[in-house]
């Protein structure tokens, strides 16, 4: 089912965060499939990655995991050991505040209701970012498929007309504020020159017959889309990852008539638990056959080399320029310190003999709220998975797709 520009506008205008996210995720899948008709099935467009990033955001927006995990960490000492050790320790430290938790319960206060309010606050930023990216880039891909599907020859006037609506100028971060009604007030800034270039490169890829050149054009377009959207997303990511959890918990208890001084210790420990758990979830991306941790160096796709053959050596000048701008793996490799070099050398040996996967040293995002850290990782992800057909598969079960299409949130885990 084709996603039209009108569909994009209607979905982006929805107020209901959870359903809107599900429709965005499904739409990205359909756009990714549509793009395969234009550039071939071998090279994945930006929409394929956006599908899985949106699905991960949805797990947080719907709060499928964080509230229940916090309860288990606090009340159940047998929490599965798959969690990071610091989270298990943080849960034990919250349990050590049992006197304060018991006092709150006696006073009729469910502290986890306050935690849910904090998570709602963070979800507003996550959902807002999910919306603004789809509203702009979802529209780009929906228009691209609508205009160029079936085109037989390169038409300079056609692509010029297509990019004409995009405003010239550098990409800039949105300005955000929280309205009294609890909604984000967004002021869009900057231009869309990167998106103009991305569309032009994607159009060139449609008619490029050389496999290496086509792969590089698609990667360049994906990188330009990624840099534009991540620039705009900056305040949404900072708002979600660096929410004043301590203040929000304290204010929530005060609204319920509780004294911060009486319950300061449990507020402090709970705020750290919420912050660490939300960071873990927001720094993880679940792909069809693997879980990617954004703070760790990127490994090769399961059973494959780190880079596809057509992208093993990058040659296109514009692509090399963007790798320099982003400080990607290739441009940083020569400057790795001795420990990273030894680790890189050891990893290559292990992968050669089948005891490990090659990885791009130095790509792990130490600080996801840093645009440069994010883009270094994202570019490596785009390059390494560009020909991984597993990423273009339906993200939901058939019954779930039917429910989402009917405007309902499916029952059960997504």
Tab-separated table of C-alpha atoms in Angstrom:
chain	number	residue	atom	x	y	z
A	1	UNK	CA	0.000	0.000	0.000
A	2	UNK	CA	1.561	3.300	-1.118
A	3	UNK	CA	2.005	6.069	1.433
A	4	UNK	CA	0.870	9.344	-0.107
A	5	UNK	CA	1.955	12.864	0.853
A	6	UNK	CA	-1.579	13.341	2.176
A	7	UNK	CA	-1.150	10.292	4.424
A	8	UNK	CA	2.042	11.776	5.849
A	9	UNK	CA	0.348	15.073	6.647
A	10	UNK	CA	-2.651	13.376	8.302
A	11	UNK	CA	-0.492	11.068	10.445
A	12	UNK	CA	1.851	13.875	11.508
A	13	UNK	CA	-1.152	15.972	12.587
A	14	UNK	CA	-2.420	13.306	15.011
A	15	UNK	CA	-2.300	14.114	18.729
A	16	UNK	CA	-2.349	10.547	20.083
A	17	UNK	CA	1.324	9.699	20.578
A	18	UNK	CA	1.166	5.905	20.612
A	19	UNK	CA	-1.078	5.390	17.578
A	20	UNK	CA	0.747	8.092	15.634
A	21	UNK	CA	4.051	6.334	16.272
A	22	UNK	CA	2.677	2.983	15.084
A	23	UNK	CA	1.412	4.562	11.876
A	24	UNK	CA	4.762	6.319	11.370
A	25	UNK	CA	6.659	3.061	11.838
A	26	UNK	CA	4.425	1.170	9.400
A	27	UNK	CA	4.627	4.040	6.904
A	28	UNK	CA	8.423	4.003	6.988
A	29	UNK	CA	8.344	0.300	6.140
A	30	UNK	CA	6.062	0.924	3.166
A	31	UNK	CA	8.248	3.820	2.008
A	32	UNK	CA	11.357	1.633	2.282
A	33	UNK	CA	9.691	-1.010	0.101
A	34	UNK	CA	8.595	1.647	-2.376
A	35	UNK	CA	12.142	2.981	-2.637
A	36	UNK	CA	13.390	-0.477	-3.557
A	37	UNK	CA	11.352	-0.270	-6.743
A	38	UNK	CA	13.279	2.849	-7.713
A	39	UNK	CA	16.884	2.188	-6.640
A	40	UNK	CA	16.748	-1.613	-6.636
A	41	UNK	CA	16.503	-4.074	-3.784
A	42	UNK	CA	20.214	-4.148	-3.042
A	43	UNK	CA	20.725	-0.716	-1.449
A	44	UNK	CA	18.531	0.437	1.430
A	45	UNK	CA	17.199	3.963	1.673
A	46	UNK	CA	17.097	6.061	4.839
A	47	UNK	CA	13.466	4.995	5.379
A	48	UNK	CA	14.516	1.416	6.166
A	49	UNK	CA	16.609	2.527	9.148
A	50	UNK	CA	13.928	5.015	10.214
A	51	UNK	CA	11.408	2.178	10.474
A	52	UNK	CA	13.374	0.412	13.209
A	53	UNK	CA	14.370	3.602	14.995
A	54	UNK	CA	10.699	4.586	15.093
A	55	UNK	CA	9.686	1.173	16.407
A	56	UNK	CA	12.252	1.509	19.199
A	57	UNK	CA	10.928	4.971	20.037
A	58	UNK	CA	7.439	3.476	20.168
A	59	UNK	CA	8.443	1.010	22.875
A	60	UNK	CA	9.284	4.004	25.041
A	61	UNK	CA	6.304	6.126	23.998
A	62	UNK	CA	3.921	3.306	24.913
A	63	UNK	CA	5.916	2.666	28.108
A	64	UNK	CA	5.886	-1.064	27.507
A	65	UNK	CA	9.018	-1.784	29.513
A	66	UNK	CA	10.282	0.971	31.789
A	67	UNK	CA	7.490	1.152	34.428
A	68	UNK	CA	7.272	-2.621	34.922
A	69	UNK	CA	11.060	-2.980	34.966
A	70	UNK	CA	11.391	-0.293	37.620
A	71	UNK	CA	8.831	-2.080	39.781
A	72	UNK	CA	10.700	-5.377	39.397
A	73	UNK	CA	14.046	-3.774	40.161
A	74	UNK	CA	12.643	-2.222	43.316
A	75	UNK	CA	10.462	-5.053	44.612
A	76	UNK	CA	11.907	-8.226	43.102
A	77	UNK	CA	15.483	-9.125	43.937
A	78	UNK	CA	15.349	-11.937	41.370
A	79	UNK	CA	15.268	-9.480	38.428
A	80	UNK	CA	16.869	-11.323	35.454
A	81	UNK	CA	20.589	-10.770	35.175
A	82	UNK	CA	20.351	-9.483	31.600
A	83	UNK	CA	20.191	-5.973	32.987
A	84	UNK	CA	23.312	-3.887	33.328
A	85	UNK	CA	24.929	-4.420	36.757
A	86	UNK	CA	24.553	-0.763	37.705
A	87	UNK	CA	20.779	-1.015	37.256
A	88	UNK	CA	20.558	-4.021	39.574
A	89	UNK	CA	22.641	-2.142	42.127
A	90	UNK	CA	20.455	0.932	41.741
A	91	UNK	CA	17.358	-1.192	42.389
A	92	UNK	CA	18.938	-2.497	45.590
A	93	UNK	CA	19.664	1.061	46.685
A	94	UNK	CA	16.033	2.055	46.156
A	95	UNK	CA	14.935	-0.994	48.180
A	96	UNK	CA	17.216	0.212	50.959
A	97	UNK	CA	14.864	3.203	51.259
A	98	UNK	CA	12.110	0.876	52.452
A	99	UNK	CA	11.171	3.082	55.414
A	100	UNK	CA	10.419	6.004	53.124
A	101	UNK	CA	8.574	3.785	50.616
A	102	UNK	CA	6.471	2.306	53.443
A	103	UNK	CA	5.721	5.785	54.778
A	104	UNK	CA	4.549	6.956	51.362
A	105	UNK	CA	2.330	3.874	51.020
A	106	UNK	CA	0.766	4.509	54.437
A	107	UNK	CA	0.034	8.060	53.367
A	108	UNK	CA	-1.785	6.798	50.272
A	109	UNK	CA	0.894	7.786	47.762
A	110	UNK	CA	1.942	5.364	45.024
A	111	UNK	CA	5.422	6.590	44.166
A	112	UNK	CA	5.229	4.766	40.856
A	113	UNK	CA	2.349	6.980	39.777
A	114	UNK	CA	4.822	9.835	40.127
A	115	UNK	CA	7.383	7.864	38.107
A	116	UNK	CA	4.767	7.355	35.374
A	117	UNK	CA	4.259	11.134	35.213
A	118	UNK	CA	8.005	11.582	34.737
A	119	UNK	CA	8.032	9.015	31.936
A	120	UNK	CA	5.095	10.810	30.308
A	121	UNK	CA	7.209	13.979	30.320
A	122	UNK	CA	10.108	12.223	28.582
A	123	UNK	CA	7.737	10.559	26.098
A	124	UNK	CA	6.591	13.977	24.930
A	125	UNK	CA	10.116	14.709	23.673
A	126	UNK	CA	10.555	11.251	22.146
A	127	UNK	CA	7.182	11.441	20.422
A	128	UNK	CA	7.781	15.015	19.296
A	129	UNK	CA	11.038	14.039	17.623
A	130	UNK	CA	9.371	11.040	16.006
A	131	UNK	CA	6.710	13.333	14.547
A	132	UNK	CA	8.868	16.169	13.178
A	133	UNK	CA	11.226	13.784	11.370
A	134	UNK	CA	8.346	11.919	9.725
A	135	UNK	CA	6.568	15.135	8.834
A	136	UNK	CA	9.597	16.291	6.835
A	137	UNK	CA	11.467	13.192	5.645
A	138	UNK	CA	8.422	10.953	5.352
A	139	UNK	CA	6.998	13.602	3.040
A	140	UNK	CA	10.226	13.694	1.006
A	141	UNK	CA	10.116	9.937	0.379
A	142	UNK	CA	6.361	9.812	-0.232
A	143	UNK	CA	6.677	12.601	-2.824
A	144	UNK	CA	9.761	11.001	-4.372
A	145	UNK	CA	7.979	7.681	-4.923
A	146	UNK	CA	4.816	9.397	-6.166
A	147	UNK	CA	6.688	11.561	-8.683
A	148	UNK	CA	9.424	9.237	-9.928
A	149	UNK	CA	8.016	5.711	-9.691
A	150	UNK	CA	8.116	4.394	-13.249
A	151	UNK	CA	10.433	7.130	-14.586
A	152	UNK	CA	12.497	5.783	-17.475
A	153	UNK	CA	15.117	8.462	-18.066
A	154	UNK	CA	16.931	11.177	-16.167
A	155	UNK	CA	15.087	14.490	-16.457
A	156	UNK	CA	16.968	17.510	-15.019
A	157	UNK	CA	13.820	19.620	-15.045
A	158	UNK	CA	11.848	16.982	-13.119
A	159	UNK	CA	14.331	16.808	-10.255
A	160	UNK	CA	14.690	20.599	-10.241
A	161	UNK	CA	10.920	20.928	-9.828
A	162	UNK	CA	10.973	18.282	-7.094
A	163	UNK	CA	13.558	20.051	-4.932
A	164	UNK	CA	12.196	23.548	-5.538
A	165	UNK	CA	9.939	23.532	-2.413
A	166	UNK	CA	12.917	22.838	-0.111
A	167	UNK	CA	14.258	26.033	1.415
A	168	UNK	CA	17.885	26.894	0.843
A	169	UNK	CA	20.007	27.245	3.960
A	170	UNK	CA	21.827	25.201	6.595
A	171	UNK	CA	20.061	22.707	8.833
A	172	UNK	CA	19.427	24.033	12.339
A	173	UNK	CA	18.006	22.650	15.581
A	174	UNK	CA	14.382	23.362	16.406
A	175	UNK	CA	13.619	25.688	19.298
A	176	UNK	CA	11.402	24.034	21.915
A	177	UNK	CA	9.407	25.075	24.931
A	178	UNK	CA	6.807	23.244	26.990
A	179	UNK	CA	3.365	24.788	26.845
A	180	UNK	CA	1.022	25.027	29.811
A	181	UNK	CA	-1.075	22.256	28.284
A	182	UNK	CA	1.923	19.888	28.411
A	183	UNK	CA	2.549	20.013	24.674
A	184	UNK	CA	5.751	21.017	22.954
A	185	UNK	CA	5.788	24.409	21.300
A	186	UNK	CA	8.055	24.076	18.267
A	187	UNK	CA	9.760	26.777	16.261
A	188	UNK	CA	11.401	25.405	13.103
A	189	UNK	CA	14.613	27.130	12.104
A	190	UNK	CA	17.148	26.873	9.310
A	191	UNK	CA	16.927	25.615	5.756
A	192	UNK	CA	16.804	22.337	3.865
A	193	UNK	CA	19.831	22.445	1.582
A	194	UNK	CA	20.919	19.017	2.825
A	195	UNK	CA	17.542	17.557	1.838
A	196	UNK	CA	17.750	19.149	-1.600
A	197	UNK	CA	21.131	17.485	-2.097
A	198	UNK	CA	19.853	14.183	-0.660
A	199	UNK	CA	16.952	14.103	-3.132
A	200	UNK	CA	19.250	14.968	-6.047
A	201	UNK	CA	21.681	12.186	-5.136
A	202	UNK	CA	18.844	9.709	-4.693
A	203	UNK	CA	17.488	10.671	-8.104
A	204	UNK	CA	20.923	10.168	-9.651
A	205	UNK	CA	21.076	6.727	-8.026
A	206	UNK	CA	17.832	5.705	-9.767
A	207	UNK	CA	19.519	5.983	-13.167
A	208	UNK	CA	23.082	4.980	-12.210
A	209	UNK	CA	24.081	1.615	-13.678
A	210	UNK	CA	27.502	1.232	-12.077
A	211	UNK	CA	26.982	-0.769	-8.848
A	212	UNK	CA	29.709	1.007	-6.867
A	213	UNK	CA	28.615	4.479	-7.904
A	214	UNK	CA	24.957	3.705	-7.170
A	215	UNK	CA	25.816	2.374	-3.698
A	216	UNK	CA	27.834	5.513	-2.933
A	217	UNK	CA	25.034	7.799	-4.130
A	218	UNK	CA	22.513	6.042	-1.874
A	219	UNK	CA	24.897	6.208	1.096
A	220	UNK	CA	25.542	9.900	0.450
A	221	UNK	CA	21.803	10.601	0.291
A	222	UNK	CA	21.193	8.624	3.492
A	223	UNK	CA	23.986	10.498	5.268
A	224	UNK	CA	22.597	13.872	4.180
A	225	UNK	CA	19.113	12.929	5.380
A	226	UNK	CA	20.580	11.648	8.631
A	227	UNK	CA	22.627	14.780	9.287
A	228	UNK	CA	19.650	17.058	8.621
A	229	UNK	CA	17.222	15.175	10.850
A	230	UNK	CA	19.716	14.669	13.659
A	231	UNK	CA	20.499	18.384	13.628
A	232	UNK	CA	16.804	19.213	13.981
A	233	UNK	CA	16.384	16.533	16.648
A	234	UNK	CA	19.049	17.927	18.963
A	235	UNK	CA	16.702	19.573	21.521
A	236	UNK	CA	14.329	16.582	21.499
A	237	UNK	CA	17.170	14.189	22.309
A	238	UNK	CA	18.558	16.463	25.016
A	239	UNK	CA	15.044	16.928	26.434
A	240	UNK	CA	14.478	13.176	26.577
A	241	UNK	CA	17.873	12.079	27.854
A	242	UNK	CA	18.547	14.952	30.213
A	243	UNK	CA	15.099	15.535	31.636
A	244	UNK	CA	15.266	16.935	35.192
A	245	UNK	CA	14.065	13.645	36.670
A	246	UNK	CA	14.965	14.571	40.238
A	247	UNK	CA	12.997	17.829	40.031
A	248	UNK	CA	10.036	16.156	38.339
A	249	UNK	CA	9.851	13.445	41.015
A	250	UNK	CA	10.163	15.987	43.803
A	251	UNK	CA	7.485	18.241	42.300
A	252	UNK	CA	5.215	15.244	41.761
A	253	UNK	CA	5.415	14.241	45.403
A	254	UNK	CA	4.947	17.830	46.550
A	255	UNK	CA	1.757	18.061	44.473
A	256	UNK	CA	0.545	15.039	46.406
A	257	UNK	CA	1.205	16.813	49.704
A	258	UNK	CA	4.479	15.085	50.544
A	259	UNK	CA	7.553	16.811	51.910
A	260	UNK	CA	10.788	16.617	49.933
A	261	UNK	CA	12.756	16.690	53.185
A	262	UNK	CA	10.943	13.605	54.479
A	263	UNK	CA	11.475	11.615	51.301
A	264	UNK	CA	14.649	13.097	49.833
A	265	UNK	CA	16.645	9.872	49.827
A	266	UNK	CA	14.111	7.792	47.887
A	267	UNK	CA	13.679	10.654	45.406
A	268	UNK	CA	17.420	10.745	44.777
A	269	UNK	CA	17.759	6.982	44.293
A	270	UNK	CA	14.625	6.654	42.167
A	271	UNK	CA	15.650	9.537	39.936
A	272	UNK	CA	18.983	7.849	39.216
A	273	UNK	CA	17.236	4.541	38.495
A	274	UNK	CA	14.786	6.195	36.083
A	275	UNK	CA	17.580	8.114	34.367
A	276	UNK	CA	19.806	5.062	33.909
A	277	UNK	CA	16.996	2.792	32.720
A	278	UNK	CA	15.593	5.289	30.212
A	279	UNK	CA	19.099	5.925	28.897
A	280	UNK	CA	19.614	2.182	28.418
A	281	UNK	CA	16.384	1.886	26.441
A	282	UNK	CA	16.946	5.010	24.360
A	283	UNK	CA	20.512	3.900	23.592
A	284	UNK	CA	19.417	0.517	22.195
A	285	UNK	CA	18.028	-0.326	18.754
A	286	UNK	CA	16.400	-3.665	18.096
A	287	UNK	CA	16.878	-4.792	14.495
A	288	UNK	CA	15.377	-7.991	13.044
A	289	UNK	CA	18.375	-10.231	13.835
A	290	UNK	CA	20.418	-8.206	16.304
A	291	UNK	CA	20.386	-5.698	19.108
A	292	UNK	CA	22.581	-2.659	18.575
A	293	UNK	CA	23.921	-0.689	21.527
A	294	UNK	CA	24.519	2.857	20.405
A	295	UNK	CA	27.172	3.500	23.029
A	296	UNK	CA	29.398	0.636	21.862
A	297	UNK	CA	31.569	0.302	18.781
A	298	UNK	CA	29.489	-0.944	15.871
A	299	UNK	CA	29.963	-4.587	14.941
A	300	UNK	CA	29.482	-6.055	11.483
A	301	UNK	CA	26.010	-7.405	10.638
A	302	UNK	CA	25.595	-11.047	11.694
A	303	UNK	CA	27.416	-13.327	9.261
A	304	UNK	CA	28.689	-10.481	7.087
A	305	UNK	CA	31.708	-8.245	6.633
A	306	UNK	CA	31.794	-4.821	8.224
A	307	UNK	CA	31.202	-2.974	4.934
A	308	UNK	CA	29.459	-4.198	1.749
A	309	UNK	CA	31.917	-4.771	-1.146
A	310	UNK	CA	30.663	-1.698	-3.060
A	311	UNK	CA	31.301	0.481	-0.001
A	312	UNK	CA	34.569	-1.036	1.164
A	313	UNK	CA	36.506	1.847	-0.391
A	314	UNK	CA	34.716	5.179	-0.721
A	315	UNK	CA	35.702	7.279	-3.728
A	316	UNK	CA	32.995	9.852	-4.488
A	317	UNK	CA	34.366	13.315	-3.531
A	318	UNK	CA	31.114	14.531	-1.939
A	319	UNK	CA	30.935	11.361	0.134
A	320	UNK	CA	34.541	11.691	1.239
A	321	UNK	CA	33.822	15.298	2.195
A	322	UNK	CA	30.948	14.275	4.453
A	323	UNK	CA	33.059	11.563	6.091
A	324	UNK	CA	35.625	14.257	6.899
A	325	UNK	CA	32.889	16.504	8.271
A	326	UNK	CA	31.473	13.745	10.459
A	327	UNK	CA	34.831	12.334	11.596
A	328	UNK	CA	33.753	8.843	10.541
A	329	UNK	CA	35.663	5.616	11.032
A	330	UNK	CA	37.862	5.978	7.944
A	331	UNK	CA	38.985	9.494	8.790
A	332	UNK	CA	39.610	8.641	12.440
A	333	UNK	CA	41.356	5.306	11.869
A	334	UNK	CA	44.759	6.929	11.358
A	335	UNK	CA	44.392	8.767	14.669
A	336	UNK	CA	43.382	5.813	16.859
A	337	UNK	CA	45.454	5.594	20.032
A	338	UNK	CA	47.621	2.533	20.670
A	339	UNK	CA	44.981	0.713	22.773
A	340	UNK	CA	42.316	1.080	20.071
A	341	UNK	CA	44.811	-0.017	17.425
A	342	UNK	CA	45.679	-3.161	19.406
A	343	UNK	CA	41.970	-3.868	19.947
A	344	UNK	CA	41.263	-3.324	16.250
A	345	UNK	CA	44.105	-5.651	15.252
A	346	UNK	CA	42.935	-8.320	17.742
A	347	UNK	CA	39.315	-8.068	16.575
A	348	UNK	CA	40.383	-8.573	12.960
A	349	UNK	CA	42.263	-11.757	13.902
A	350	UNK	CA	39.285	-13.119	15.854
A	351	UNK	CA	36.890	-12.366	12.999
A	352	UNK	CA	39.244	-14.001	10.486
A	353	UNK	CA	39.210	-17.274	12.407
A	354	UNK	CA	35.476	-17.051	13.100
A	355	UNK	CA	35.639	-16.219	16.819
A	356	UNK	CA	34.261	-12.710	16.682
A	357	UNK	CA	32.740	-10.009	14.520
A	358	UNK	CA	34.780	-7.155	13.043
A	359	UNK	CA	33.851	-3.768	14.422
A	360	UNK	CA	34.433	-0.129	13.566
A	361	UNK	CA	36.720	1.111	16.305
A	362	UNK	CA	35.805	4.422	17.886
A	363	UNK	CA	32.239	4.566	16.547
A	364	UNK	CA	30.465	4.054	19.895
A	365	UNK	CA	28.622	7.231	20.913
A	366	UNK	CA	29.972	8.153	24.321
A	367	UNK	CA	27.373	10.910	24.585
A	368	UNK	CA	24.236	10.416	22.484
A	369	UNK	CA	23.208	14.008	23.148
A	370	UNK	CA	26.305	15.084	21.179
A	371	UNK	CA	25.476	15.538	17.485
A	372	UNK	CA	29.008	14.625	16.404
A	373	UNK	CA	28.993	11.419	18.487
A	374	UNK	CA	25.593	10.428	17.084
A	375	UNK	CA	26.486	11.072	13.469
A	376	UNK	CA	29.765	9.184	13.679
A	377	UNK	CA	27.818	6.113	14.803
A	378	UNK	CA	24.866	6.634	12.442
A	379	UNK	CA	27.054	6.965	9.359
A	380	UNK	CA	28.790	3.688	10.207
A	381	UNK	CA	25.375	2.056	10.733
A	382	UNK	CA	24.140	3.302	7.352
A	383	UNK	CA	27.271	2.098	5.592
A	384	UNK	CA	27.503	-1.313	7.258
A	385	UNK	CA	23.804	-2.235	6.844
A	386	UNK	CA	23.097	-0.624	3.465
A	387	UNK	CA	22.805	-3.995	1.741
A	388	UNK	CA	21.281	-5.955	4.627
A	389	UNK	CA	17.914	-6.974	3.177
A	390	UNK	CA	16.770	-8.118	6.644
A	391	UNK	CA	16.059	-4.480	7.490
A	392	UNK	CA	13.323	-4.290	4.865
A	393	UNK	CA	10.856	-6.620	6.478
A	394	UNK	CA	7.474	-5.998	8.033
A	395	UNK	CA	7.987	-4.694	11.585
A	396	UNK	CA	4.601	-5.960	12.810
A	397	UNK	CA	2.594	-9.174	12.644
A	398	UNK	CA	-0.298	-9.325	10.131
A	399	UNK	CA	-2.982	-8.914	12.812
A	400	UNK	CA	-1.102	-5.936	14.221
A	401	UNK	CA	-0.821	-4.330	10.795
A	402	UNK	CA	-4.575	-4.748	10.343
A	403	UNK	CA	-5.284	-3.123	13.717
A	404	UNK	CA	-2.925	-0.223	13.054
A	405	UNK	CA	-4.485	0.348	9.643
A	406	UNK	CA	-7.891	0.496	11.316
A	407	UNK	CA	-6.673	3.125	13.758
A	408	UNK	CA	-6.336	0.826	16.795
A	409	UNK	CA	-3.421	-0.010	19.044
A	410	UNK	CA	-2.916	-3.796	18.819
A	411	UNK	CA	-3.133	-5.890	21.942
A	412	UNK	CA	-0.013	-7.594	23.237
A	413	UNK	CA	3.667	-6.871	22.775
A	414	UNK	CA	4.797	-5.044	19.662
